[in-house]
Tab-separated table of C-alpha atoms and ligand atoms in Angstrom:
chain	number	residue	atom	x	y	z
D	14	MET	CA	26.368	-31.621	16.908
D	15	LYS	CA	23.476	-33.316	19.139
D	16	LYS	CA	25.514	-32.201	21.514
D	17	ILE	CA	25.177	-29.202	20.742
D	18	ILE	CA	21.773	-29.252	20.575
D	19	LEU	CA	21.696	-31.020	23.534
D	20	PHE	CA	23.323	-27.679	25.201
D	21	VAL	CA	21.093	-24.657	23.722
D	22	VAL	CA	17.500	-27.548	24.678
D	23	VAL	CA	19.199	-27.362	27.965
D	24	GLY	CA	20.376	-23.853	28.302
D	25	PHE	CA	16.753	-22.569	26.711
D	26	LEU	CA	14.793	-24.514	29.597
D	27	PHE	CA	17.586	-23.679	31.532
D	28	SER	CA	17.037	-20.303	31.269
D	29	GLY	CA	13.153	-20.494	30.938
D	30	ILE	CA	13.167	-22.441	34.065
D	31	SER	CA	15.017	-19.628	36.194
D	32	ALA	CA	12.895	-16.900	34.583
D	33	GLN	CA	8.828	-17.577	36.431
D	34	LYS	CA	6.875	-16.464	39.455
D	35	PHE	CA	5.356	-19.248	40.673
D	36	ASP	CA	2.307	-21.039	38.968
D	37	ASN	CA	-0.662	-22.132	40.490
D	38	LEU	CA	-0.681	-19.846	43.381
D	39	ALA	CA	-3.257	-17.447	43.920
D	40	LYS	CA	-5.915	-19.661	41.945
D	41	THR	CA	-8.730	-17.723	42.938
D	42	PRO	CA	-7.965	-14.344	44.362
D	43	PRO	CA	-5.878	-14.268	48.152
D	44	MET	CA	-7.720	-14.173	51.477
D	45	GLY	CA	-6.520	-13.540	55.196
D	46	TRP	CA	-5.993	-10.690	57.084
D	47	ASN	CA	-2.846	-7.803	56.949
D	48	SER	CA	-2.359	-5.419	60.817
D	49	TRP	CA	-1.438	-2.197	58.386
D	50	ASN	CA	-4.764	-0.849	58.311
D	51	LYS	CA	-6.045	-1.761	61.782
D	52	PHE	CA	-2.629	-2.163	63.506
D	53	GLY	CA	0.561	0.288	61.392
D	54	CYS	CA	3.793	-0.260	63.075
D	55	ASN	CA	2.048	-1.443	66.487
D	56	VAL	CA	3.015	-5.063	65.341
D	57	SER	CA	4.230	-8.504	67.488
D	58	GLU	CA	4.670	-11.527	67.548
D	59	THR	CA	1.220	-11.565	70.640
D	60	LEU	CA	-0.428	-9.913	67.330
D	61	ILE	CA	-0.154	-12.149	65.363
D	62	MET	CA	-0.288	-14.909	66.572
D	63	GLY	CA	-3.787	-13.211	68.342
D	64	ALA	CA	-4.511	-13.762	64.454
D	65	ALA	CA	-4.232	-16.504	63.611
D	66	ASP	CA	-6.211	-17.948	66.895
D	67	ALA	CA	-9.245	-15.530	66.128
D	68	ILE	CA	-9.119	-15.922	62.671
D	69	VAL	CA	-9.438	-20.427	63.161
D	70	ARG	CA	-11.292	-19.896	66.227
D	71	GLY	CA	-14.535	-16.906	64.798
D	72	GLY	CA	-14.631	-19.525	61.724
D	73	MET	CA	-12.626	-16.820	58.910
D	74	LYS	CA	-10.240	-20.097	58.184
D	75	ASP	CA	-13.211	-22.605	56.846
D	76	ALA	CA	-14.610	-18.992	55.254
D	77	GLY	CA	-11.926	-18.640	52.794
D	78	TYR	CA	-9.032	-16.714	54.621
D	79	GLU	CA	-5.726	-17.483	54.625
D	80	TYR	CA	-2.569	-15.932	54.386
D	81	VAL	CA	-1.897	-14.003	58.026
D	82	ILE	CA	0.382	-10.716	56.732
D	83	ILE	CA	2.490	-9.077	59.121
D	84	ASP	CA	3.324	-5.172	56.891
D	85	ASP	CA	4.946	-2.641	57.776
D	86	CYS	CA	7.711	-2.775	61.108
D	87	TRP	CA	8.547	-6.026	61.675
D	88	GLN	CA	12.412	-4.917	60.178
D	89	VAL	CA	14.832	-2.701	61.601
D	90	SER	CA	18.075	-3.447	60.591
D	91	ARG	CA	20.744	-5.034	58.663
D	92	ASP	CA	23.271	-6.786	60.196
D	93	GLU	CA	27.101	-6.972	58.813
D	94	ASN	CA	26.604	-9.409	56.313
D	95	GLY	CA	23.827	-7.461	54.895
D	96	GLU	CA	20.924	-10.008	56.590
D	97	ILE	CA	17.496	-8.223	58.298
D	98	VAL	CA	17.082	-8.202	61.327
D	99	VAL	CA	13.555	-8.676	63.332
D	100	ASP	CA	12.552	-5.850	65.849
D	101	LYS	CA	13.539	-8.272	69.336
D	102	ASP	CA	11.540	-6.338	71.320
D	103	ARG	CA	7.605	-7.447	69.620
D	104	PHE	CA	8.953	-10.799	67.906
D	105	PRO	CA	11.226	-11.780	70.388
D	106	HIS	CA	11.400	-15.225	69.241
D	107	GLY	CA	12.266	-14.431	66.041
D	108	MET	CA	10.040	-15.190	62.583
D	109	LYS	CA	9.967	-18.779	62.153
D	110	TYR	CA	9.214	-18.910	65.089
D	111	VAL	CA	6.113	-17.210	63.989
D	112	ALA	CA	5.515	-18.960	60.735
D	113	ASP	CA	5.929	-22.311	62.543
D	114	TYR	CA	2.886	-21.028	64.473
D	115	VAL	CA	0.430	-20.067	61.757
D	116	HIS	CA	1.541	-23.051	60.120
D	117	SER	CA	0.415	-25.354	62.827
D	118	LYS	CA	-2.923	-23.381	62.849
D	119	GLY	CA	-3.479	-24.821	58.712
D	120	LEU	CA	-3.061	-21.141	58.053
D	121	LYS	CA	-0.175	-19.637	55.815
D	122	PHE	CA	2.515	-17.229	56.705
D	123	GLY	CA	3.646	-13.641	54.681
D	124	ILE	CA	5.085	-10.607	55.561
D	125	TYR	CA	6.188	-6.788	53.522
D	126	SER	CA	8.997	-4.867	52.404
D	127	CYS	CA	9.536	-3.044	50.012
D	128	ALA	CA	11.673	-2.177	46.790
D	129	GLY	CA	12.912	0.428	47.155
D	130	THR	CA	16.023	0.996	49.599
D	131	LYS	CA	13.555	2.468	53.032
D	132	THR	CA	9.601	0.551	53.737
D	133	CYS	CA	6.685	3.261	54.154
D	134	ALA	CA	7.899	3.098	56.999
D	135	GLY	CA	11.640	4.483	57.304
D	136	ARG	CA	13.205	0.358	57.445
D	137	PRO	CA	14.923	-1.170	55.729
D	138	GLY	CA	13.592	-1.611	51.757
D	139	GLY	CA	14.992	-4.708	50.133
D	140	PHE	CA	17.016	-2.843	47.105
D	141	GLY	CA	20.490	-4.764	46.510
D	142	HIS	CA	19.197	-7.642	48.491
D	143	GLU	CA	16.608	-9.186	47.281
D	144	TYR	CA	18.396	-12.510	46.619
D	145	GLN	CA	18.886	-12.390	50.183
D	146	ASP	CA	16.370	-11.545	51.574
D	147	ALA	CA	13.792	-14.065	49.186
D	148	ARG	CA	16.279	-16.966	51.111
D	149	THR	CA	15.603	-15.269	54.580
D	150	TYR	CA	12.222	-15.213	53.768
D	151	ALA	CA	11.840	-18.835	52.386
D	152	ALA	CA	13.589	-20.328	55.559
D	153	TYR	CA	11.423	-18.834	58.204
D	154	GLY	CA	8.696	-19.885	55.839
D	155	VAL	CA	6.645	-16.917	54.566
D	156	ASP	CA	3.846	-18.172	51.892
D	157	TYR	CA	3.373	-14.227	51.030
D	158	LEU	CA	5.100	-11.126	49.416
D	159	LYS	CA	4.330	-8.184	49.739
D	160	TYR	CA	6.450	-5.772	47.628
D	161	ASP	CA	6.395	-1.729	48.600
D	162	TRP	CA	7.217	0.771	46.126
D	163	CYS	CA	8.876	3.788	48.881
D	164	ASN	CA	11.900	5.260	48.802
D	165	SER	CA	12.282	3.381	45.007
D	166	THR	CA	13.567	6.312	43.755
D	167	THR	CA	15.249	5.827	39.629
D	168	GLN	CA	14.526	2.344	40.067
D	169	GLU	CA	12.027	0.893	36.886
D	170	ALA	CA	9.811	-1.004	38.479
D	171	ARG	CA	9.137	-3.745	35.772
D	172	SER	CA	13.157	-4.463	35.759
D	173	SER	CA	13.337	-4.150	40.117
D	174	TYR	CA	9.551	-6.090	40.609
D	175	THR	CA	11.729	-8.849	38.793
D	176	ASN	CA	14.686	-9.024	40.246
D	177	MET	CA	12.391	-10.193	42.758
D	178	ARG	CA	10.596	-12.419	41.369
D	179	ASP	CA	13.268	-14.165	40.110
D	180	ALA	CA	15.192	-13.577	43.884
D	181	LEU	CA	11.914	-15.918	45.641
D	182	TYR	CA	11.646	-18.118	42.502
D	183	LYS	CA	15.191	-18.908	43.358
D	184	ALA	CA	14.916	-19.307	46.833
D	185	GLY	CA	12.780	-22.586	45.698
D	186	ARG	CA	10.463	-21.981	47.923
D	187	PRO	CA	6.986	-21.452	46.320
D	188	ILE	CA	5.054	-17.652	47.638
D	189	VAL	CA	2.154	-15.507	46.597
D	190	PHE	CA	4.089	-12.254	45.239
D	191	SER	CA	1.797	-8.924	46.016
D	192	LEU	CA	3.209	-5.943	44.105
D	193	CYS	CA	2.845	-2.189	45.118
D	194	GLU	CA	3.712	-0.023	43.749
D	195	TRP	CA	0.205	1.862	43.752
D	196	GLY	CA	-0.644	1.468	39.745
D	197	GLN	CA	1.307	3.827	39.451
D	198	ASN	CA	3.996	1.771	35.909
D	199	LYS	CA	0.134	0.599	35.049
D	200	PRO	CA	0.856	-2.399	36.755
D	201	TRP	CA	-2.126	-4.731	34.901
D	202	GLU	CA	-0.375	-5.060	31.516
D	203	TRP	CA	2.732	-6.766	32.301
D	204	ALA	CA	2.682	-7.183	36.158
D	205	GLY	CA	0.695	-10.681	35.507
D	206	GLU	CA	4.587	-12.379	34.512
D	207	VAL	CA	5.805	-10.494	37.748
D	208	GLY	CA	3.121	-12.088	40.672
D	209	HIS	CA	0.540	-13.161	41.395
D	210	LEU	CA	-2.132	-9.956	41.954
D	211	TRP	CA	-0.967	-5.454	41.917
D	212	ARG	CA	-1.689	-2.322	43.939
D	213	THR	CA	-3.509	-0.579	41.078
D	214	THR	CA	-4.219	2.672	42.775
D	215	GLY	CA	-2.842	4.936	46.975
D	216	ASP	CA	-3.965	3.526	50.027
D	217	ILE	CA	-6.761	3.066	51.213
D	218	SER	CA	-8.394	4.557	54.401
D	219	ASP	CA	-11.759	3.824	56.213
D	220	SER	CA	-13.524	6.455	54.583
D	221	TRP	CA	-16.317	5.613	52.732
D	222	ASN	CA	-14.625	8.336	49.742
D	223	SER	CA	-11.637	6.835	49.920
D	224	MET	CA	-13.277	2.964	48.661
D	225	ILE	CA	-15.990	4.427	46.235
D	226	THR	CA	-13.084	6.424	45.369
D	227	LEU	CA	-10.600	3.356	44.211
D	228	PHE	CA	-13.441	0.620	43.230
D	229	SER	CA	-14.615	3.870	40.332
D	230	GLN	CA	-10.491	2.910	39.135
D	231	GLN	CA	-11.273	-0.834	38.371
D	232	LYS	CA	-13.322	0.413	35.779
D	233	ASP	CA	-11.004	-0.234	32.789
D	234	LEU	CA	-9.345	-3.084	34.675
D	235	ALA	CA	-11.009	-5.709	34.914
D	236	ARG	CA	-9.671	-7.933	31.262
D	237	TYR	CA	-6.343	-7.823	32.843
D	238	ALA	CA	-7.668	-10.226	36.193
D	239	GLY	CA	-7.561	-14.061	35.521
D	240	PRO	CA	-6.699	-17.194	38.090
D	241	GLY	CA	-3.312	-16.004	39.080
D	242	ARG	CA	-3.264	-12.875	38.457
D	243	TRP	CA	-5.191	-9.891	40.059
D	244	ASN	CA	-5.929	-6.082	40.094
D	245	ASP	CA	-5.228	-4.803	44.131
D	246	PRO	CA	-7.708	-2.040	45.239
D	247	ASP	CA	-6.175	-2.160	48.601
D	248	MET	CA	-7.217	-3.961	51.555
D	249	LEU	CA	-10.656	-4.129	53.535
D	250	GLU	CA	-11.222	-0.908	56.269
D	251	VAL	CA	-14.865	-3.333	57.469
D	252	GLY	CA	-15.365	-3.298	60.849
D	253	ASN	CA	-12.264	-0.702	61.218
D	254	GLY	CA	-15.702	2.311	62.721
D	255	ARG	CA	-15.524	5.453	60.553
D	256	MET	CA	-17.642	3.545	57.808
D	257	THR	CA	-22.151	2.652	58.293
D	258	THR	CA	-21.951	-1.474	59.007
D	259	GLU	CA	-24.230	-0.482	55.186
D	260	GLU	CA	-21.361	0.908	53.606
D	261	TYR	CA	-18.860	-2.043	55.034
D	262	LYS	CA	-21.306	-4.499	53.278
D	263	THR	CA	-21.306	-2.475	50.324
D	264	HIS	CA	-16.836	-1.806	50.404
D	265	PHE	CA	-17.427	-6.230	50.959
D	266	SER	CA	-19.831	-6.539	48.069
D	267	LEU	CA	-17.995	-3.864	46.041
D	268	TRP	CA	-14.874	-5.719	46.914
D	269	CYS	CA	-16.419	-8.975	45.600
D	270	MET	CA	-17.673	-8.609	43.030
D	271	LEU	CA	-13.795	-7.279	41.524
D	272	ALA	CA	-12.717	-10.115	42.558
D	273	ALA	CA	-10.211	-8.439	44.805
D	274	PRO	CA	-8.203	-10.204	47.041
D	275	LEU	CA	-9.373	-10.321	50.761
D	276	LEU	CA	-7.329	-9.239	53.753
D	277	ALA	CA	-9.899	-7.993	56.561
D	278	GLY	CA	-7.186	-5.083	57.956
D	279	ASN	CA	-9.729	-5.398	61.675
D	280	ASP	CA	-8.980	-6.099	64.288
D	281	LEU	CA	-10.050	-9.832	64.375
D	282	GLN	CA	-9.768	-10.147	67.859
D	283	ASN	CA	-12.944	-7.587	68.484
D	284	MET	CA	-15.101	-8.347	66.604
D	285	THR	CA	-18.598	-6.766	66.097
D	286	PRO	CA	-21.523	-9.322	64.969
D	287	GLU	CA	-22.214	-7.011	63.051
D	288	THR	CA	-18.338	-7.287	61.074
D	289	LYS	CA	-18.833	-11.099	61.759
D	290	SER	CA	-21.730	-10.777	59.499
D	291	ILE	CA	-20.322	-8.921	56.579
D	292	LEU	CA	-16.809	-11.011	56.706
D	293	LEU	CA	-18.867	-14.575	57.148
D	294	ASN	CA	-20.981	-13.227	54.108
D	295	LYS	CA	-19.846	-16.693	52.548
D	296	GLU	CA	-22.459	-16.843	49.808
D	297	ILE	CA	-20.984	-12.921	48.807
D	298	ILE	CA	-17.178	-14.901	49.269
D	299	ALA	CA	-18.753	-16.926	47.450
D	300	LEU	CA	-18.778	-14.819	44.415
D	301	ASP	CA	-14.587	-13.196	44.422
D	302	GLN	CA	-13.654	-17.138	44.462
D	303	ASP	CA	-15.966	-17.612	41.900
D	304	THR	CA	-13.164	-20.441	39.677
D	305	LEU	CA	-13.486	-18.341	36.699
D	306	GLY	CA	-11.673	-15.484	38.428
D	307	ARG	CA	-13.540	-12.686	36.011
D	308	GLN	CA	-13.691	-9.177	37.632
D	309	ALA	CA	-17.110	-7.341	37.683
D	310	THR	CA	-17.788	-4.885	34.793
D	311	CYS	CA	-19.951	-1.753	34.410
D	312	TYR	CA	-23.386	-3.640	32.909
D	313	ARG	CA	-24.422	0.107	32.627
D	314	ASP	CA	-23.327	3.992	34.765
D	315	ASN	CA	-26.182	6.349	36.002
D	316	THR	CA	-23.455	7.860	37.405
D	317	ASP	CA	-25.135	7.586	41.330
D	318	TYR	CA	-26.665	4.200	40.124
D	319	GLN	CA	-24.682	1.401	38.352
D	320	ILE	CA	-25.731	-1.777	37.422
D	321	TRP	CA	-22.994	-4.606	37.775
D	322	ILE	CA	-21.733	-7.951	36.823
D	323	LYS	CA	-19.631	-10.804	37.572
D	324	ALA	CA	-19.297	-13.687	34.835
D	325	LEU	CA	-19.789	-16.650	36.975
D	326	ALA	CA	-18.705	-20.214	36.153
D	327	ASP	CA	-21.382	-22.263	34.421
D	328	ASN	CA	-22.934	-19.934	32.776
D	329	GLU	CA	-23.638	-18.046	36.287
D	330	LYS	CA	-23.832	-14.614	37.218
D	331	ALA	CA	-24.019	-11.805	40.309
D	332	VAL	CA	-25.091	-8.638	38.761
D	333	CYS	CA	-24.862	-5.375	41.608
D	334	LEU	CA	-26.738	-2.485	42.176
D	335	LEU	CA	-25.369	-0.030	43.098
D	336	ASN	CA	-25.996	3.222	44.873
D	337	LYS	CA	-23.435	5.675	45.112
D	338	SER	CA	-25.588	8.955	46.220
D	339	ASP	CA	-27.037	10.413	49.640
D	340	GLU	CA	-30.641	9.444	48.887
D	341	LYS	CA	-32.596	6.982	48.731
D	342	LYS	CA	-32.985	5.109	44.927
D	343	THR	CA	-36.065	3.238	43.768
D	344	VAL	CA	-35.394	1.642	39.869
D	345	LEU	CA	-37.016	-0.923	37.892
D	346	VAL	CA	-35.061	-3.498	37.713
D	347	ASP	CA	-35.272	-5.957	34.632
D	348	PHE	CA	-34.739	-9.340	35.104
D	349	ALA	CA	-35.232	-11.330	31.958
D	350	LEU	CA	-32.801	-8.743	30.184
D	351	LEU	CA	-29.848	-9.137	32.980
D	352	ALA	CA	-30.531	-13.547	32.815
D	353	GLN	CA	-29.432	-12.225	28.536
D	354	ALA	CA	-26.802	-9.736	29.367
D	355	ASN	CA	-23.498	-12.061	28.889
D	356	SER	CA	-21.276	-9.654	31.935
D	357	GLY	CA	-18.141	-9.923	29.865
D	358	ARG	CA	-17.975	-13.184	29.147
D	359	ARG	CA	-14.485	-13.332	27.302
D	360	GLY	CA	-16.771	-15.332	24.594
D	361	GLY	CA	-20.160	-13.988	24.936
D	362	GLY	CA	-23.105	-15.325	25.537
D	363	SER	CA	-24.355	-19.771	26.666
D	364	ARG	CA	-20.963	-21.782	26.182
D	365	ASN	CA	-23.311	-24.651	23.928
D	366	GLY	CA	-25.151	-22.433	22.447
D	367	ALA	CA	-28.258	-22.279	24.544
D	368	PRO	CA	-29.982	-19.035	24.964
D	369	LEU	CA	-29.947	-17.563	28.632
D	370	THR	CA	-33.375	-16.646	29.265
D	371	ILE	CA	-34.646	-15.665	33.385
D	372	ASP	CA	-36.373	-18.560	33.092
D	373	ASN	CA	-33.014	-20.728	33.797
D	374	PHE	CA	-32.288	-18.373	36.435
D	375	ARG	CA	-33.713	-18.817	39.911
D	376	VAL	CA	-32.331	-14.453	41.511
D	377	ARG	CA	-31.003	-15.513	44.663
D	378	ASP	CA	-30.410	-11.722	46.372
D	379	LEU	CA	-27.193	-11.863	48.692
D	380	TRP	CA	-27.642	-10.618	51.569
D	381	ASP	CA	-31.670	-11.602	52.262
D	382	HIS	CA	-30.430	-14.883	51.684
D	383	LYS	CA	-33.084	-15.400	50.006
D	384	ASP	CA	-34.530	-16.839	46.703
D	385	LEU	CA	-36.228	-13.663	45.009
D	386	VAL	CA	-40.376	-14.633	44.616
D	387	MET	CA	-40.845	-12.625	41.201
D	388	LYS	CA	-44.498	-12.157	39.707
D	389	GLU	CA	-43.082	-10.883	36.689
D	390	ALA	CA	-39.530	-10.077	34.811
D	391	SER	CA	-39.145	-6.581	36.354
D	392	MET	CA	-39.717	-4.859	39.486
D	393	TYR	CA	-39.408	-2.134	41.294
D	394	ILE	CA	-36.331	-2.121	44.554
D	395	ASP	CA	-35.573	0.158	46.802
D	396	LEU	CA	-32.094	1.347	47.453
D	397	LEU	CA	-31.167	3.333	50.769
D	398	PRO	CA	-27.886	5.850	50.491
D	399	HIS	CA	-24.968	4.354	49.949
D	400	THR	CA	-26.088	-0.094	49.267
D	401	VAL	CA	-25.802	-2.567	47.339
D	402	LYS	CA	-28.560	-5.067	46.769
D	403	VAL	CA	-26.187	-8.044	44.921
D	404	PHE	CA	-28.321	-10.806	43.102
D	405	ARG	CA	-26.508	-14.544	42.267
D	406	PHE	CA	-28.092	-16.386	39.023
D	407	ILE	CA	-28.129	-19.950	39.473
D	408	LYS	CA	-28.940	-22.152	37.319
D	409	LYS	CA	-32.148	-24.229	37.707
X	506	GLA	C1	2.653	1.564	51.985
X	506	GLA	C2	1.157	1.260	51.455
X	506	GLA	C3	0.534	0.293	52.674
X	506	GLA	C4	0.979	-0.586	54.124
X	506	GLA	C5	2.575	1.251	54.286
X	506	GLA	C6	3.299	0.697	54.915
X	506	GLA	O1	1.938	3.283	52.156
X	506	GLA	O2	0.690	0.818	49.874
X	506	GLA	O3	-0.816	-1.346	51.717
X	506	GLA	O4	1.985	-1.185	54.079
X	506	GLA	O5	3.106	1.575	52.923
X	506	GLA	O6	4.288	1.373	55.277
């Protein structure tokens, strides 16, 4: 009898172990760089290693950017054993060499594949090769896998992604698992058990309309995000040239308010000072990386003008005023009211029960890098078209 009980207990433990994602990864939203938005299929070891160098040299590593991710088009075929074959012209030294180089810079290495038979760019997908590919990625030294959804035909999303999750776990190397099925099967409802982040929308493009539309689609998803499980409204377009500097500041601010993954998608080796100052705004990044891991909620919605609030650790909060319109707006902001707003905090209010009033806080403008000088608790604020103001309520 004892033996049977032991067998059942061990069996239970084993089944528990064999079916899970890697815990304790992505406790804050992943930060890094991905090749797709700027370079598309034009990837090579020179590009990826150059990006790693630039992350270190330009101060991005110090600011928290960590993952260097090759998106689609690094793979060309499968060999007679079903092994994925790397494009030898573009990656002459193979993928382990690139991974080793990225690791030698103190960074982490990410790669891309697809749950379907082919990737979105028509390269070999992972379908039917999940366990084999997971072992290969582990052998390369991969730390992050983005898994796409093209050519998945009749596959069921949850079971397909769970299969790859289990394959990664079995391969034994901790890998952040990024689901990319574009929000088609409401991944926020089930992907927390499967991966560490999941795309909630179709692809971003480098335009104000695309960016602000994707942002709006996150409005009802805040409750699904938290440490180790993030909504992903797609990668950053900051610095790619088709939005104004002010619009890129808005884009970056909103992504940080959402606790979105921060994957730069620009040419890191040729950045303007404006682009650098946005991607390296550590006070804004700190909102994204806050350990409480809450996604902002919309506190006031006057369509063109919105107020978003993100609860932060230690009873602090971030407030973002957003002017979506094409006209300048002057808004009267009641900071005393905002100090009390509970910003979607689960449980609400201050943890020790003390009321939070404006007297508890100083209010810092995170783009001006200055505390607000307030004569009264309410003040008029000018918002140019397509801009934000981002304030942090810092406990005195
Ligand atoms: C899909 C994804 C993009 C990118 C491309 C690559 O469109 O959503 O982010 O990975 O595939 O082909």
